[in-house]
Short mmCIF file of C-alpha atoms and ligand atoms in Angstrom, two decimals:
data_model
loop_
_atom_site.label_atom_id
_atom_site.label_comp_id
_atom_site.label_asym_id
_atom_site.label_seq_id
_atom_site.Cartn_x
_atom_site.Cartn_y
_atom_site.Cartn_z
CA MET A 1 132.79 75.64 102.70
CA THR A 2 135.16 77.89 104.61
CA ASP A 3 134.88 80.73 107.09
CA GLY A 4 136.52 83.16 104.66
CA PRO A 5 134.76 85.52 102.28
CA LEU A 6 132.13 84.02 99.97
CA ILE A 7 133.80 85.62 96.96
CA GLU A 8 137.47 86.55 96.57
CA LEU A 9 139.10 88.20 93.61
CA GLU A 10 142.88 88.50 93.67
CA GLY A 11 144.82 90.31 90.98
CA ILE A 12 142.12 89.69 88.38
CA THR A 13 143.02 90.96 84.92
CA LYS A 14 141.01 90.74 81.73
CA THR A 15 142.37 91.56 78.30
CA PHE A 16 140.04 91.65 75.32
CA GLY A 17 141.48 91.11 71.86
CA THR A 18 145.11 90.44 70.93
CA GLY A 19 148.13 92.26 69.53
CA ALA A 20 147.72 95.94 68.72
CA ALA A 21 143.96 95.69 69.32
CA ALA A 22 144.39 94.25 72.83
CA PHE A 23 142.61 96.16 75.56
CA GLN A 24 143.09 95.53 79.26
CA ALA A 25 139.65 96.06 80.82
CA LEU A 26 140.69 94.80 84.27
CA LYS A 27 144.18 95.58 85.57
CA GLY A 28 144.41 93.60 88.81
CA VAL A 29 141.12 93.67 90.70
CA ASP A 30 141.27 92.68 94.38
CA LEU A 31 137.93 92.28 96.14
CA ALA A 32 136.51 90.21 98.97
CA ILE A 33 132.76 89.87 99.46
CA GLN A 34 131.23 88.38 102.58
CA GLY A 35 128.22 86.09 102.38
CA GLY A 36 124.96 87.99 102.94
CA ASP A 37 126.38 91.37 101.97
CA PHE A 38 124.49 93.82 99.76
CA VAL A 39 127.10 95.34 97.47
CA ALA A 40 126.70 98.22 95.03
CA ILE A 41 129.33 98.40 92.30
CA MET A 42 129.80 101.89 90.93
CA GLY A 43 132.20 103.71 88.63
CA PRO A 44 132.44 105.48 85.30
CA SER A 45 131.35 103.87 82.04
CA GLY A 46 134.06 101.51 80.81
CA SER A 47 135.70 101.11 84.22
CA GLY A 48 135.19 97.34 84.22
CA LYS A 49 132.02 96.81 86.26
CA SER A 50 130.22 94.51 83.81
CA THR A 51 133.45 92.68 82.97
CA THR A 52 133.86 91.94 86.68
CA MET A 53 130.20 90.88 87.02
CA ASN A 54 130.59 88.52 84.06
CA ILE A 55 133.61 86.90 85.70
CA LEU A 56 131.79 86.64 89.04
CA GLY A 57 128.83 85.12 87.21
CA CYS A 58 131.07 82.52 85.51
CA LEU A 59 129.92 83.92 82.17
CA ASP A 60 133.49 84.88 81.31
CA THR A 61 136.96 83.89 82.52
CA PRO A 62 139.75 86.21 83.66
CA THR A 63 143.03 86.49 81.78
CA SER A 64 144.95 86.11 85.04
CA GLY A 65 144.42 86.26 88.78
CA THR A 66 142.44 84.15 91.20
CA PHE A 67 138.68 83.97 91.68
CA ARG A 68 137.53 81.90 94.65
CA PHE A 69 133.91 81.06 95.38
CA HIS A 70 133.20 79.39 98.73
CA GLY A 71 136.98 78.98 98.89
CA VAL A 72 137.07 77.01 95.63
CA GLU A 73 139.34 78.24 92.86
CA VAL A 74 136.95 78.71 89.97
CA GLN A 75 139.50 78.56 87.12
CA ALA A 76 140.55 75.12 88.34
CA LEU A 77 137.05 73.85 87.57
CA THR A 78 136.09 72.40 84.21
CA ARG A 79 133.69 74.32 81.99
CA ASP A 80 130.89 71.93 83.00
CA GLN A 81 131.65 72.38 86.70
CA ARG A 82 131.59 76.15 86.23
CA SER A 83 128.22 76.02 84.55
CA LEU A 84 126.97 73.80 87.38
CA LEU A 85 128.28 76.35 89.87
CA ARG A 86 126.42 79.04 87.95
CA ARG A 87 123.15 77.14 87.87
CA ARG A 88 123.35 75.96 91.46
CA TYR A 89 124.58 79.10 93.26
CA LEU A 90 123.97 82.15 91.11
CA GLY A 91 120.92 84.12 90.00
CA PHE A 92 121.02 86.84 87.33
CA VAL A 93 118.97 89.99 86.85
CA PHE A 94 119.56 92.21 83.84
CA GLN A 95 118.70 95.79 82.98
CA GLY A 96 116.34 94.76 80.17
CA PHE A 97 114.40 92.16 82.25
CA ASN A 98 114.79 89.52 79.44
CA LEU A 99 111.32 88.03 79.95
CA LEU A 100 109.63 85.89 77.30
CA ALA A 101 106.89 88.06 75.81
CA ARG A 102 103.93 85.74 75.19
CA THR A 103 104.51 83.84 78.40
CA THR A 104 102.89 84.43 81.78
CA ALA A 105 104.82 85.71 84.79
CA LEU A 106 104.51 82.28 86.41
CA GLU A 107 105.87 80.46 83.33
CA ASN A 108 108.73 82.95 83.04
CA VAL A 109 109.69 82.26 86.64
CA GLU A 110 109.40 78.47 86.09
CA LEU A 111 111.85 78.55 83.19
CA PRO A 112 115.14 77.90 85.05
CA LEU A 113 113.49 74.87 86.67
CA LEU A 114 112.28 73.62 83.30
CA TYR A 115 115.91 73.68 82.12
CA ARG A 116 116.76 71.67 85.21
CA GLY A 117 114.17 69.09 84.26
CA GLU A 118 112.07 69.48 87.38
CA PRO A 119 108.55 68.03 87.24
CA LYS A 120 105.67 70.38 86.53
CA ALA A 121 104.06 70.36 89.98
CA ALA A 122 107.34 71.16 91.73
CA ARG A 123 108.07 73.91 89.20
CA ARG A 124 104.72 75.51 89.72
CA LYS A 125 105.03 75.43 93.49
CA ALA A 126 108.53 76.93 93.52
CA ALA A 127 107.55 79.61 90.98
CA GLU A 128 104.54 80.62 93.05
CA ARG A 129 106.70 80.87 96.16
CA SER A 130 109.20 82.98 94.27
CA LEU A 131 106.55 85.31 92.83
CA ASP A 132 105.13 85.66 96.33
CA LYS A 133 108.56 86.78 97.60
CA VAL A 134 108.50 89.71 95.18
CA GLY A 135 104.83 90.47 95.94
CA LEU A 136 103.52 89.47 92.53
CA LEU A 137 101.56 86.29 93.14
CA PRO A 138 98.29 88.00 92.12
CA TRP A 139 99.90 88.78 88.75
CA ALA A 140 101.03 85.21 88.05
CA SER A 141 98.85 84.77 84.94
CA HIS A 142 99.76 88.11 83.34
CA THR A 143 102.16 88.42 80.42
CA PRO A 144 105.02 90.99 80.51
CA ALA A 145 103.04 93.39 78.27
CA GLU A 146 100.36 93.51 80.96
CA LEU A 147 102.87 94.46 83.66
CA SER A 148 104.64 97.74 84.45
CA GLY A 149 108.42 98.05 84.12
CA GLY A 150 108.84 97.70 87.87
CA GLN A 151 106.63 94.62 87.93
CA GLN A 152 108.54 93.10 85.02
CA GLN A 153 111.78 93.58 86.89
CA ARG A 154 110.21 91.88 89.93
CA VAL A 155 109.28 88.92 87.75
CA ALA A 156 112.90 88.83 86.55
CA ILE A 157 114.06 88.83 90.18
CA ALA A 158 111.57 86.06 91.04
CA ARG A 159 112.97 84.06 88.11
CA ALA A 160 116.49 84.57 89.45
CA LEU A 161 115.38 83.46 92.93
CA VAL A 162 113.47 80.34 91.90
CA THR A 163 116.59 78.15 91.98
CA ASP A 164 117.42 79.34 95.53
CA PRO A 165 120.74 80.98 94.64
CA ASP A 166 123.35 82.06 97.20
CA VAL A 167 124.20 85.11 95.13
CA LEU A 168 122.06 87.46 93.09
CA LEU A 169 123.99 89.32 90.39
CA ALA A 170 122.22 92.37 89.00
CA ASP A 171 123.85 94.58 86.36
CA GLU A 172 122.01 97.92 86.40
CA PRO A 173 118.70 96.37 87.49
CA THR A 174 117.01 99.77 87.65
CA GLY A 175 118.54 101.18 84.47
CA ASN A 176 115.15 101.19 82.73
CA LEU A 177 113.03 102.31 85.69
CA ASP A 178 111.94 105.66 87.12
CA THR A 179 113.07 106.71 90.60
CA GLU A 180 110.00 105.47 92.45
CA ARG A 181 110.12 102.04 90.78
CA SER A 182 113.88 101.90 91.31
CA ILE A 183 113.51 102.52 95.02
CA GLU A 184 110.96 99.68 95.24
CA ILE A 185 113.45 97.34 93.59
CA MET A 186 116.19 98.51 96.01
CA GLU A 187 113.91 97.81 98.97
CA LEU A 188 113.24 94.35 97.58
CA LEU A 189 116.97 93.64 97.09
CA SER A 190 117.63 94.98 100.57
CA ASP A 191 114.97 92.63 102.06
CA LEU A 192 116.45 89.72 100.12
CA SER A 193 119.92 90.42 101.44
CA ARG A 194 118.49 90.36 104.96
CA THR A 195 117.25 86.82 104.33
CA GLY A 196 120.86 85.79 103.70
CA ILE A 197 121.19 86.09 99.93
CA THR A 198 124.33 87.91 98.82
CA VAL A 199 123.35 90.71 96.44
CA LEU A 200 125.82 92.25 93.98
CA MET A 201 124.43 95.08 91.94
CA VAL A 202 125.88 97.54 89.45
CA THR A 203 124.34 101.00 89.51
CA HIS A 204 125.16 104.46 88.21
CA GLU A 205 122.91 106.16 90.75
CA GLU A 206 124.23 107.20 94.17
CA GLU A 207 120.66 107.24 95.46
CA MET A 208 120.31 103.53 94.70
CA ALA A 209 123.80 102.64 95.92
CA GLU A 210 122.87 104.07 99.32
CA PHE A 211 120.63 101.05 99.87
CA ALA A 212 123.66 98.78 99.79
CA ARG A 213 125.78 97.89 102.80
CA THR A 214 129.03 98.03 100.85
CA ILE A 215 129.89 100.33 97.95
CA VAL A 216 132.73 99.28 95.64
CA ARG A 217 134.00 101.95 93.28
CA PHE A 218 135.78 101.03 90.06
CA ARG A 219 138.09 103.26 88.05
CA ASP A 220 140.13 102.36 84.98
CA GLY A 221 139.90 98.62 85.51
CA LEU A 222 140.74 98.69 89.21
CA VAL A 223 138.87 98.85 92.50
CA GLU A 224 139.46 102.39 93.63
CA ASN A 225 137.65 102.34 96.93
CA VAL A 226 135.42 100.18 99.16
CA GLU A 227 133.02 101.85 101.60
CA GLN A 228 131.27 99.89 104.33
CA GLY A 229 128.02 100.66 106.08
CA ALA A 230 126.00 102.82 103.74
CA LEU A 231 123.58 105.31 105.21
CA ARG A 232 120.17 103.88 104.32
CA GLU A 233 120.42 100.89 106.60
CA VAL A 234 121.04 103.09 109.59
CA ILE A 235 118.05 105.34 108.98
CA THR A 236 115.45 102.78 107.84
N1 ATP B 1 133.91 91.74 74.59
C1 ATP B 1 134.69 92.83 74.61
N2 ATP B 1 135.60 93.06 73.65
C2 ATP B 1 136.40 94.15 73.68
N3 ATP B 1 136.36 95.10 74.63
C3 ATP B 1 135.45 94.92 75.61
C4 ATP B 1 134.57 93.81 75.65
N4 ATP B 1 133.79 93.92 76.76
C5 ATP B 1 134.17 95.06 77.35
N5 ATP B 1 135.16 95.66 76.68
C6 ATP B 1 135.83 96.92 77.06
O1 ATP B 1 136.25 96.80 78.40
C7 ATP B 1 136.03 98.01 79.10
C8 ATP B 1 135.20 97.76 80.33
O2 ATP B 1 133.89 97.40 79.91
P1 ATP B 1 132.72 97.11 80.94
O3 ATP B 1 131.56 96.66 80.13
O4 ATP B 1 133.20 96.22 82.01
O5 ATP B 1 132.46 98.57 81.52
P2 ATP B 1 131.36 99.06 82.57
O6 ATP B 1 132.08 99.58 83.75
O7 ATP B 1 130.36 97.98 82.78
O8 ATP B 1 130.71 100.29 81.78
P3 ATP B 1 129.17 100.78 81.70
O9 ATP B 1 128.93 101.60 82.91
O10 ATP B 1 129.16 101.62 80.45
O11 ATP B 1 128.29 99.57 81.59
C9 ATP B 1 135.40 98.98 78.11
O12 ATP B 1 136.38 99.85 77.61
C10 ATP B 1 134.87 98.07 77.01
O13 ATP B 1 134.90 98.71 75.77
MG1 MG B 2 128.31 97.76 82.30
#
């Protein structure tokens, strides 16, 4: 642990493909994110937002540059250490929810703990706590088909929270939701960030980005601009 930023990207590049087909998706991304921040990542389609999220989530590796997490250089870790880092510190929320269909909300939320080999009683308890955090404990025995889109996304967030991550990574978490449901998810993410979890979210909607404390704008594989202190927090 260090006193520096939780996450640091320095000169991160990412090239997909080789030779004539090579495409440089990231051209030297510099970014520092403080622990506990609520960050909205914005920018045009193809500007490198998801590529950056995948690197931050240890789902992909950069071509060059330095990525530090808690001051530790991530590329210096072995593949196994990186996957440990991912399981121990990171939680993921996707646009499409990715819930198992014929499985209750509670069982969906338990899943990451099942992979960890935790005993049933402990899994159940943690999953109930996590569902409670997103206000869905009464819906624990419902399957995704019996839940609204907003509720399904809450279950997905509860699943991401069940391992007690330091960082929640959400790539367009409201992409499939209407405005009202999206705002509810933003309020939830905002509350979570106030409890100390660092939230990194990609969004195309200014209205949603306003809930964040920091807005990072991408353009053509680079960070174009970082704005601090978004409006919503001041007025709510
Ligand atoms: N696996 C891959 N192979 C080749 N090119 C890729 C790959 N992944 C991404 N790219 C390219 O890299 C660029 C950045 O993609 P990325 O998914 O990061 O964009 P984005 O900002 O998330 O866009 P969107 O808003 O549409 O989700 C795009 O031009 C994309 O085509
Ligand atoms: Mg994307």
